[in-house]
Coordinates of N, CA, C and O in Angstrom, one line a residue:
M1 N 16.5 144.6 92.3 CA 17.5 143.6 91.8 C 16.7 142.5 91.1 O 15.7 142.0 91.6
E2 N 17.2 142.1 89.9 CA 16.6 141.1 89.1 C 17.5 139.9 89.1 O 18.7 140.1 89.0
T3 N 17.0 138.7 89.3 CA 17.9 137.6 89.3 C 17.3 136.6 88.2 O 16.1 136.3 88.2
N4 N 18.2 136.1 87.4 CA 17.9 135.0 86.5 C 19.1 134.1 86.5 O 20.0 134.3 87.2
K5 N 19.1 133.1 85.6 CA 20.2 132.1 85.6 C 21.5 132.8 85.1 O 22.6 132.3 85.4
L6 N 21.4 133.9 84.3 CA 22.6 134.5 83.7 C 23.0 135.8 84.3 O 24.2 136.0 84.5
I7 N 22.0 136.7 84.6 CA 22.3 138.0 84.9 C 21.6 138.5 86.2 O 20.5 138.2 86.4
R8 N 22.4 139.2 87.0 CA 21.8 139.8 88.2 C 22.2 141.3 88.2 O 23.4 141.6 88.2
F9 N 21.2 142.2 88.2 CA 21.4 143.6 88.3 C 21.3 144.1 89.8 O 20.4 143.7 90.4
T10 N 22.3 144.8 90.3 CA 22.3 145.2 91.7 C 22.7 146.7 91.8 O 23.6 147.1 91.2
N11 N 22.0 147.4 92.7 CA 22.4 148.7 93.1 C 22.5 148.7 94.6 O 21.5 148.9 95.3
P12 N 23.7 148.4 95.2 CA 23.9 148.4 96.6 C 23.5 149.7 97.3 O 23.8 150.8 96.8
E13 N 22.9 149.5 98.4 CA 22.5 150.7 99.2 C 23.7 151.5 99.7 O 23.5 152.7 100.0
T14 N 24.8 151.0 99.6 CA 26.1 151.7 100.1 C 26.6 152.6 99.0 O 27.6 153.3 99.3
L15 N 26.0 152.5 97.8 CA 26.5 153.4 96.7 C 25.4 154.5 96.4 O 24.3 154.3 96.8
P16 N 25.8 155.6 95.8 CA 24.8 156.6 95.5 C 23.7 156.1 94.6 O 23.8 155.1 93.8
P17 N 22.5 156.8 94.6 CA 21.4 156.4 93.7 C 21.9 156.5 92.2 O 22.7 157.3 91.9
T18 N 21.2 155.7 91.4 CA 21.5 155.7 90.0 C 20.4 156.4 89.2 O 19.3 156.5 89.7
F19 N 20.8 156.8 88.0 CA 19.8 157.5 87.1 C 19.9 156.8 85.7 O 20.7 157.3 84.9
G20 N 19.3 155.7 85.6 CA 19.2 155.0 84.3 C 20.3 154.0 84.0 O 20.6 153.7 82.9
Y21 N 21.0 153.6 85.1 CA 22.0 152.5 84.9 C 22.1 151.7 86.2 O 21.5 152.1 87.2
S22 N 22.7 150.6 86.1 CA 22.9 149.7 87.3 C 24.4 149.8 87.7 O 25.3 149.9 86.9
H23 N 24.6 149.9 89.0 CA 26.0 149.9 89.5 C 26.8 148.6 89.2 O 27.9 148.6 88.8
V24 N 26.1 147.5 89.4 CA 26.7 146.2 89.3 C 25.8 145.3 88.4 O 24.6 145.2 88.7
V25 N 26.4 144.6 87.5 CA 25.8 143.6 86.7 C 26.6 142.3 86.8 O 27.8 142.3 86.4
E26 N 26.1 141.3 87.4 CA 26.8 140.0 87.5 C 26.4 139.1 86.5 O 25.2 138.9 86.3
V27 N 27.3 138.4 85.8 CA 27.0 137.5 84.8 C 27.6 136.1 85.2 O 28.8 136.1 85.5
R28 N 26.8 135.1 85.1 CA 27.3 133.7 85.4 C 27.1 132.7 84.3 O 26.0 132.8 83.6
N29 N 28.0 131.9 84.0 CA 27.9 130.8 83.1 C 27.2 131.2 81.7 O 26.2 130.7 81.3
A30 N 27.8 132.2 81.1 CA 27.3 132.7 79.8 C 28.4 133.0 78.8 O 29.5 133.1 79.2
R31 N 28.0 133.1 77.6 CA 28.9 133.6 76.6 C 28.8 135.1 76.5 O 27.7 135.7 76.7
T32 N 29.9 135.8 76.2 CA 29.9 137.2 76.2 C 30.1 137.7 74.7 O 30.9 137.2 74.0
I33 N 29.3 138.7 74.4 CA 29.3 139.3 73.0 C 29.7 140.7 73.1 O 29.1 141.5 73.9
Y34 N 30.7 141.1 72.4 CA 31.2 142.5 72.4 C 30.8 143.2 71.1 O 31.2 142.6 70.0
I35 N 30.1 144.3 71.2 CA 29.7 145.0 70.0 C 30.6 146.3 69.9 O 30.6 147.1 70.8
S36 N 31.3 146.4 68.8 CA 32.2 147.5 68.6 C 31.4 148.8 68.7 O 30.2 148.8 68.4
G37 N 32.1 149.9 68.9 CA 31.4 151.2 69.0 C 30.7 151.5 67.7 O 31.2 151.3 66.6
Q38 N 29.4 151.8 67.8 CA 28.5 152.0 66.7 C 28.3 153.5 66.5 O 28.2 154.2 67.5
V39 N 28.3 154.0 65.3 CA 28.1 155.4 65.0 C 26.8 155.6 64.1 O 26.2 154.6 63.7
A40 N 26.5 156.8 63.8 CA 25.2 157.1 63.1 C 25.4 157.0 61.6 O 25.0 157.9 60.8
L41 N 25.9 155.8 61.1 CA 26.0 155.5 59.7 C 24.9 154.5 59.4 O 24.8 153.5 60.2
D42 N 24.2 154.6 58.3 CA 23.3 153.6 57.9 C 24.0 152.5 57.1 O 25.2 152.5 57.0
K43 N 23.2 151.5 56.7 CA 23.7 150.3 56.0 C 24.6 150.7 54.8 O 25.6 150.0 54.5
S44 N 24.3 151.8 54.1 CA 25.1 152.2 53.0 C 26.3 153.1 53.3 O 27.0 153.5 52.5
G45 N 26.5 153.3 54.7 CA 27.6 154.1 55.1 C 27.3 155.6 55.1 O 28.3 156.4 55.3
Q46 N 26.1 156.0 55.0 CA 25.7 157.4 54.9 C 25.4 157.9 56.4 O 24.7 157.2 57.1
L47 N 25.8 159.1 56.7 CA 25.5 159.7 58.0 C 24.0 159.9 58.1 O 23.3 160.4 57.2
V48 N 23.4 159.6 59.3 CA 22.0 159.9 59.6 C 22.0 161.0 60.7 O 22.7 160.8 61.7
G49 N 21.3 162.1 60.4 CA 21.2 163.1 61.5 C 22.3 164.1 61.6 O 22.7 164.3 62.7
A50 N 22.8 164.6 60.5 CA 23.9 165.6 60.6 C 23.5 166.7 61.6 O 22.5 167.3 61.5
G51 N 24.4 166.9 62.6 CA 24.2 167.9 63.6 C 23.1 167.7 64.6 O 22.7 168.6 65.4
D52 N 22.4 166.5 64.6 CA 21.3 166.2 65.4 C 21.6 165.1 66.4 O 21.6 163.9 65.9
M53 N 21.8 165.4 67.6 CA 22.2 164.3 68.6 C 21.1 163.2 68.7 O 21.4 162.1 68.8
S54 N 19.9 163.6 68.8 CA 18.8 162.6 68.9 C 18.7 161.7 67.7 O 18.6 160.5 67.9
A55 N 18.8 162.3 66.5 CA 18.7 161.4 65.3 C 19.9 160.5 65.2 O 19.8 159.3 64.9
Q56 N 21.1 161.0 65.6 CA 22.3 160.2 65.5 C 22.2 159.1 66.6 O 22.5 157.9 66.3
T57 N 21.7 159.4 67.8 CA 21.6 158.4 68.8 C 20.6 157.3 68.4 O 20.9 156.1 68.6
R58 N 19.5 157.7 67.8 CA 18.5 156.7 67.4 C 19.2 155.7 66.3 O 19.0 154.5 66.4
Q59 N 20.0 156.3 65.4 CA 20.6 155.4 64.4 C 21.6 154.5 65.1 O 21.7 153.3 64.7
V60 N 22.4 155.0 66.0 CA 23.3 154.2 66.8 C 22.6 153.0 67.5 O 23.0 151.9 67.4
F61 N 21.5 153.3 68.2 CA 20.8 152.2 68.8 C 20.2 151.2 67.8 O 20.1 150.0 68.1
E62 N 19.8 151.7 66.7 CA 19.3 150.8 65.6 C 20.4 149.9 65.2 O 20.2 148.7 64.9
N63 N 21.6 150.5 65.0 CA 22.8 149.7 64.6 C 23.1 148.6 65.7 O 23.4 147.5 65.3
I64 N 23.0 149.0 66.9 CA 23.3 148.0 68.0 C 22.2 146.9 68.0 O 22.5 145.8 68.1
R65 N 20.9 147.3 67.8 CA 19.8 146.3 67.7 C 20.1 145.3 66.6 O 20.0 144.1 66.8
L66 N 20.6 145.8 65.4 CA 20.9 144.9 64.3 C 22.1 144.0 64.6 O 22.0 142.8 64.2
A67 N 23.0 144.5 65.3 CA 24.2 143.7 65.7 C 23.8 142.6 66.7 O 24.2 141.5 66.6
L68 N 22.9 143.0 67.6 CA 22.4 142.0 68.6 C 21.6 140.9 67.8 O 21.8 139.7 68.1
E69 N 20.7 141.3 66.9 CA 19.9 140.4 66.1 C 20.8 139.4 65.4 O 20.4 138.3 65.2
A70 N 21.9 139.9 64.9 CA 22.8 139.0 64.1 C 23.3 137.8 64.9 O 23.7 136.8 64.3
V71 N 23.3 137.9 66.2 CA 23.7 136.8 67.1 C 22.6 136.3 67.9 O 22.8 135.6 68.9
G72 N 21.3 136.6 67.5 CA 20.1 136.1 68.2 C 19.8 136.7 69.5 O 19.2 136.1 70.4
L73 N 20.3 137.9 69.8 CA 20.1 138.6 71.1 C 19.2 139.8 70.9 O 18.9 140.3 69.8
F74 N 18.9 140.4 72.1 CA 18.0 141.6 72.2 C 18.6 142.5 73.2 O 19.5 142.2 73.9
F75 N 18.0 143.7 73.3 CA 18.5 144.7 74.3 C 18.5 144.2 75.7 O 19.2 144.6 76.6
K76 N 17.5 143.3 76.0 CA 17.4 142.8 77.4 C 18.7 142.0 77.7 O 19.0 141.8 78.9
D77 N 19.5 141.6 76.7 CA 20.7 140.8 77.0 C 21.9 141.7 77.2 O 23.0 141.2 77.5
V78 N 21.8 143.0 77.0 CA 22.9 144.0 77.1 C 23.2 144.2 78.6 O 22.3 144.6 79.4
V79 N 24.4 144.1 79.0 CA 24.8 144.3 80.4 C 25.7 145.5 80.6 O 25.9 146.0 81.7
K80 N 26.2 146.1 79.5 CA 27.1 147.3 79.6 C 27.0 148.1 78.3 O 27.0 147.6 77.2
L81 N 26.9 149.4 78.5 CA 26.9 150.4 77.4 C 28.0 151.4 77.8 O 28.1 151.8 78.9
T82 N 28.8 151.8 76.8 CA 29.7 152.9 76.9 C 29.4 153.9 75.9 O 29.4 153.6 74.7
F83 N 29.2 155.1 76.3 CA 28.9 156.3 75.5 C 30.1 157.2 75.3 O 30.7 157.6 76.3
F84 N 30.4 157.5 74.1 CA 31.4 158.5 73.8 C 30.7 159.6 73.0 O 30.1 159.4 72.0
M85 N 30.7 160.8 73.6 CA 30.0 161.9 73.1 C 30.9 163.2 72.9 O 31.7 163.4 73.8
T86 N 30.6 163.9 71.9 CA 31.4 165.2 71.7 C 30.8 166.3 72.5 O 31.5 167.3 72.7
D87 N 29.6 166.1 73.1 CA 29.0 167.2 73.9 C 28.2 166.5 75.0 O 27.0 166.1 74.8
I88 N 28.8 166.3 76.2 CA 28.1 165.5 77.2 C 26.8 166.3 77.7 O 25.9 165.6 78.3
S89 N 26.7 167.6 77.5 CA 25.5 168.3 77.9 C 24.3 167.8 77.1 O 23.2 168.1 77.5
Q90 N 24.5 167.0 76.1 CA 23.4 166.5 75.3 C 22.9 165.1 75.8 O 22.0 164.5 75.2
M91 N 23.4 164.7 77.0 CA 23.0 163.4 77.6 C 21.5 163.2 77.8 O 21.0 162.1 77.6
K92 N 20.8 164.3 78.1 CA 19.4 164.2 78.3 C 18.7 163.6 77.0 O 17.8 162.7 77.1
F93 N 19.1 164.1 75.9 CA 18.5 163.6 74.6 C 18.9 162.1 74.3 O 18.1 161.3 73.9
V94 N 20.2 161.8 74.7 CA 20.6 160.4 74.6 C 19.8 159.5 75.4 O 19.4 158.4 75.0
R95 N 19.6 159.9 76.7 CA 18.8 159.0 77.6 C 17.4 158.8 77.1 O 16.9 157.7 77.3
E96 N 16.8 159.9 76.6 CA 15.4 159.7 76.0 C 15.4 158.6 75.0 O 14.4 157.8 75.0
I97 N 16.3 158.6 74.1 CA 16.4 157.6 73.0 C 16.7 156.2 73.7 O 16.1 155.2 73.4
R98 N 17.8 156.2 74.5 CA 18.2 154.9 75.1 C 17.1 154.2 75.8 O 16.9 153.0 75.7
D99 N 16.2 155.0 76.5 CA 15.2 154.4 77.3 C 14.1 153.8 76.5 O 13.2 153.0 77.0
Q100 N 14.1 154.0 75.2 CA 13.1 153.4 74.3 C 13.6 152.0 73.8 O 12.9 151.2 73.2
Y101 N 14.9 151.7 74.2 CA 15.5 150.4 73.8 C 15.8 149.5 74.9 O 15.6 148.3 74.8
I102 N 16.3 150.0 76.0 CA 16.7 149.2 77.1 C 15.6 148.9 78.1 O 14.5 149.5 78.1
N103 N 15.8 147.9 79.0 CA 14.9 147.7 80.1 C 15.2 148.7 81.2 O 16.2 148.6 81.9
T104 N 14.4 149.7 81.3 CA 14.6 150.7 82.3 C 14.5 150.3 83.8 O 14.9 150.9 84.7
Q105 N 13.8 149.1 84.0 CA 13.7 148.6 85.3 C 15.0 147.9 85.8 O 15.3 148.0 87.0
N106 N 15.8 147.4 84.8 CA 17.1 146.8 85.1 C 18.0 147.2 84.0 O 18.4 146.4 83.2
P107 N 18.4 148.5 84.0 CA 19.3 149.0 83.0 C 20.7 148.5 83.1 O 21.2 148.1 84.1
P108 N 21.4 148.4 81.9 CA 22.8 147.9 81.9 C 23.7 148.9 82.7 O 23.4 150.0 82.9
A109 N 24.8 148.3 83.1 CA 25.9 149.2 83.7 C 26.3 150.1 82.5 O 26.2 149.8 81.3
S110 N 26.7 151.4 82.8 CA 27.0 152.3 81.8 C 28.1 153.3 82.2 O 28.3 153.6 83.4
S111 N 28.8 153.8 81.2 CA 29.8 154.8 81.3 C 29.5 155.8 80.2 O 29.2 155.4 79.1
A112 N 29.7 157.1 80.5 CA 29.6 158.2 79.5 C 30.8 159.0 79.6 O 31.2 159.5 80.6
V113 N 31.4 159.2 78.4 CA 32.7 160.0 78.3 C 32.6 161.1 77.2 O 32.1 160.8 76.1
E114 N 32.9 162.3 77.6 CA 33.0 163.3 76.6 C 34.4 163.3 75.9 O 35.4 163.2 76.6
V115 N 34.3 163.3 74.6 CA 35.6 163.2 73.8 C 35.6 164.5 72.9 O 34.6 165.1 72.6
R116 N 36.9 164.8 72.5 CA 37.0 166.0 71.7 C 36.4 165.8 70.3 O 35.8 166.7 69.8
K117 N 36.7 164.6 69.7 CA 36.0 164.3 68.5 C 36.1 162.8 68.3 O 36.8 162.0 69.0
L118 N 35.3 162.3 67.3 CA 35.2 160.9 67.0 C 36.0 160.7 65.7 O 36.6 161.6 65.2
I119 N 35.8 159.5 65.1 CA 36.6 159.2 63.9 C 36.3 160.1 62.7 O 37.2 160.3 61.8
R120 N 35.1 160.7 62.7 CA 34.8 161.7 61.7 C 34.2 162.9 62.3 O 33.5 162.8 63.4
E121 N 34.5 164.1 61.8 CA 34.1 165.3 62.4 C 32.6 165.5 62.5 O 32.1 166.2 63.4
D122 N 31.8 164.8 61.6 CA 30.3 165.0 61.6 C 29.6 164.0 62.6 O 28.4 164.1 62.8
L123 N 30.4 163.2 63.3 CA 29.8 162.2 64.2 C 29.8 162.8 65.6 O 30.7 163.4 66.1
L124 N 28.6 162.7 66.3 CA 28.4 163.3 67.6 C 28.5 162.3 68.7 O 28.7 162.7 69.9
I125 N 28.2 161.0 68.4 CA 28.1 160.0 69.4 C 28.6 158.6 68.9 O 28.4 158.3 67.7
E126 N 29.2 157.8 69.8 CA 29.5 156.5 69.5 C 29.2 155.7 70.7 O 29.4 156.1 71.8
I127 N 28.6 154.5 70.5 CA 28.2 153.7 71.7 C 28.7 152.2 71.4 O 28.4 151.7 70.4
E128 N 29.3 151.7 72.4 CA 29.7 150.2 72.4 C 28.9 149.5 73.4 O 28.4 150.1 74.4
A129 N 28.7 148.2 73.1 CA 27.8 147.4 74.0 C 28.5 146.0 74.3 O 29.2 145.5 73.5
V130 N 28.1 145.5 75.5 CA 28.5 144.2 75.8 C 27.2 143.4 76.2 O 26.3 144.0 77.0
A131 N 27.0 142.3 75.6 CA 25.7 141.5 75.9 C 26.2 140.1 76.3 O 27.3 139.7 76.1
V132 N 25.2 139.4 76.9 CA 25.5 138.0 77.3 C 24.4 137.1 76.9 O 23.2 137.5 76.7
A133 N 24.7 135.8 76.6 CA 23.7 134.9 76.2 C 24.0 133.5 76.9 O 25.2 133.3 77.3
A134 N 23.1 132.6 76.9 CA 23.3 131.3 77.4 C 24.4 130.6 76.6 O 24.6 130.9 75.4
L135 N 25.1 129.8 77.3 CA 26.2 129.0 76.7 C 25.6 128.1 75.6 O 24.5 127.5 75.8
D136 N 26.2 128.0 74.5 CA 25.7 127.1 73.4 C 25.9 125.6 73.9 O 26.9 125.2 74.4
P137 N 24.8 124.9 73.8 CA 24.9 123.4 74.1 C 25.9 122.7 73.2 O 26.0 123.0 72.1
Q138 N 26.7 121.9 73.8 CA 27.8 121.2 73.0 C 27.6 119.8 73.1 O 27.2 119.1 73.9

């Protein structure tokens, strides 16, 4: 369990063991940032990694990184990730990329959902994120 002024990650002993996520993330006295589901499109709107889950996942995490930077935050500030995948059996590859971005010692709470398709047929994964930051001084 990590404790700081804003975020506490907890995995109660009464719940099953986790594999790359935290069961509970508590946030106190912070502003919340919601990042819309990101897909594997680059700045110009072009698909990155046609048919390649790892390449698409990397582009998605890069898009999330850029969204976080736009509000002065980093992956350490992410408290929740939601994965939408057209083939959940590819989760191993997604985790390998995810672990290059998140704090694996205190990973965000997460959900993974297999979906029939995303907004475009060539997209394999979409990830949305929730991050927290200190309240702005007023």
